[in-house]
């Protein structure tokens, strides 16, 4: 990290907290004065920009042993300026001097972080997947390791390549593992190392073979017909997935399937004829047109 210049340190000196870390023999580690943390956190510097304030608080956090010093500083500054991340701040917010009120907010939040309050609690909210959740102690904080790890499987190389491209573009390499694999009754060997799984989500080929010729021209000309043709009853791949599911799922795990509107009753009858799978049709959900198109199938607990 680039060191602060003496002039910048002097400019920020009024911000610099006197912080005492937790421990059996605490002692001040920053600043020439022995004032309390509350007193030192109540002062404000002159006009400064967001990058300068973020660098300053990063320095303070690092000197006090605060984990993820840069991230904590940037999250707090961007939060006060109305952005999710520091990288999403526009040029105007990056170069316009921070107001006195904003400086005070940043100081108050940073002083909470100096008390080792997690940044999620400091901000009072945190993004989890596509949701922004309110946060306050002692409610558990959602962290990346608690989000879903996804195993994406497809037999078509084009689909695998495009998925891989999207994963890299969205920087999800640590959360999504892509398998180029044709799901069959013998797939358990390839998939078991990734289990046990919480749920399986699939949009399998489910079009009845006799209906393939009546599909729209846009579909027939441009889309992968093998990804649509579900065999005579539209359930060829559906049956394969349901046969594999018990060995891949955790107890009470679920399978979510998109199907043809004729399939809910057919799937329920098929599951009743295969009680050894320990799967039950838990719910049927309708699409926007009111047709039963989505199945929630659950594995019974042993």
XYZ file of C-alpha atoms in Angstrom, residues 84 120 124-136 140 142:
17
model
C -22.763 -0.743 -3.219
C -22.040 -6.123 7.606
C -26.775 -2.505 8.596
C -27.286 -4.370 5.327
C -25.522 -6.858 3.088
C -26.031 -8.341 -0.363
C -26.715 -12.082 -0.497
C -26.919 -13.387 -4.072
C -29.495 -11.019 -5.663
C -30.979 -9.841 -2.359
C -30.068 -6.915 -0.122
C -30.689 -8.093 3.438
C -30.960 -5.993 6.574
C -28.254 -6.909 9.084
C -28.060 -6.471 12.834
C -26.072 -14.679 11.348
C -24.478 -14.416 5.080
